[in-house]
């Protein structure tokens, strides 16, 4: 599954684009990535490493 970036507002079950907000979120994501923080919609390398290292508990 691949997450795609959706910028907008929900109205009647559909996403209404908000192109005026895109620069804000694009800049925020760039700052977070530059600081080494997790960014929604992007792979989190630290989590991937931890999840592979330890087996999941049996249910």
Short mmCIF file of C-alpha atoms in Angstrom, two decimals:
data_model
loop_
_atom_site.label_atom_id
_atom_site.label_comp_id
_atom_site.label_asym_id
_atom_site.label_seq_id
_atom_site.Cartn_x
_atom_site.Cartn_y
_atom_site.Cartn_z
CA UNK A 1 0.00 0.00 0.00
CA UNK A 2 1.33 3.40 -0.90
CA UNK A 3 0.15 6.52 0.85
CA UNK A 4 -0.40 9.53 -1.32
CA UNK A 5 -0.34 13.10 -0.17
CA UNK A 6 -3.82 14.61 -0.06
CA UNK A 7 -4.20 18.24 0.85
CA UNK A 8 -7.72 19.44 1.23
CA UNK A 9 -10.84 19.37 3.34
CA UNK A 10 -13.47 16.67 3.65
CA UNK A 11 -16.93 17.65 2.43
CA UNK A 12 -19.73 15.17 1.83
CA UNK A 13 -17.30 12.24 1.72
CA UNK A 14 -14.96 13.72 -0.88
CA UNK A 15 -11.73 15.66 -0.59
CA UNK A 16 -11.95 19.23 -1.77
CA UNK A 17 -8.50 20.44 -2.88
CA UNK A 18 -6.92 23.31 -0.97
CA UNK A 19 -3.99 24.33 -3.19
CA UNK A 20 -3.43 27.43 -1.03
CA UNK A 21 -2.33 25.12 1.83
CA UNK A 22 0.09 22.98 -0.19
CA UNK A 23 3.14 25.27 0.22
CA UNK A 24 2.66 25.29 4.00
CA UNK A 25 2.62 21.51 4.29
CA UNK A 26 5.38 21.04 1.74
CA UNK A 27 7.65 23.37 3.72
CA UNK A 28 6.74 21.68 7.01
CA UNK A 29 7.50 18.22 5.59
CA UNK A 30 10.84 19.48 4.24
CA UNK A 31 11.78 20.90 7.66
CA UNK A 32 10.82 17.69 9.45
CA UNK A 33 12.78 15.58 6.96
CA UNK A 34 15.78 17.91 7.32
CA UNK A 35 15.63 17.48 11.10
CA UNK A 36 15.52 13.68 10.74
CA UNK A 37 11.92 13.47 11.96
CA UNK A 38 9.21 11.15 10.69
CA UNK A 39 7.05 12.65 7.94
CA UNK A 40 3.49 11.37 7.36
CA UNK A 41 3.21 9.46 4.11
CA UNK A 42 6.92 8.66 3.94
CA UNK A 43 8.70 5.52 5.04
CA UNK A 44 10.08 5.65 8.59
CA UNK A 45 13.49 3.97 8.42
CA UNK A 46 13.90 3.72 12.19
CA UNK A 47 10.56 1.92 12.56
CA UNK A 48 11.41 -0.44 9.69
CA UNK A 49 14.70 -1.40 11.33
CA UNK A 50 13.07 -1.97 14.73
CA UNK A 51 10.17 -3.96 13.26
CA UNK A 52 12.54 -6.29 11.40
CA UNK A 53 14.85 -6.79 14.37
CA UNK A 54 12.30 -8.14 16.85
CA UNK A 55 9.68 -10.80 16.07
CA UNK A 56 6.03 -9.93 16.59
CA UNK A 57 4.38 -11.61 19.58
CA UNK A 58 2.13 -14.59 18.93
CA UNK A 59 -1.58 -14.08 19.51
#
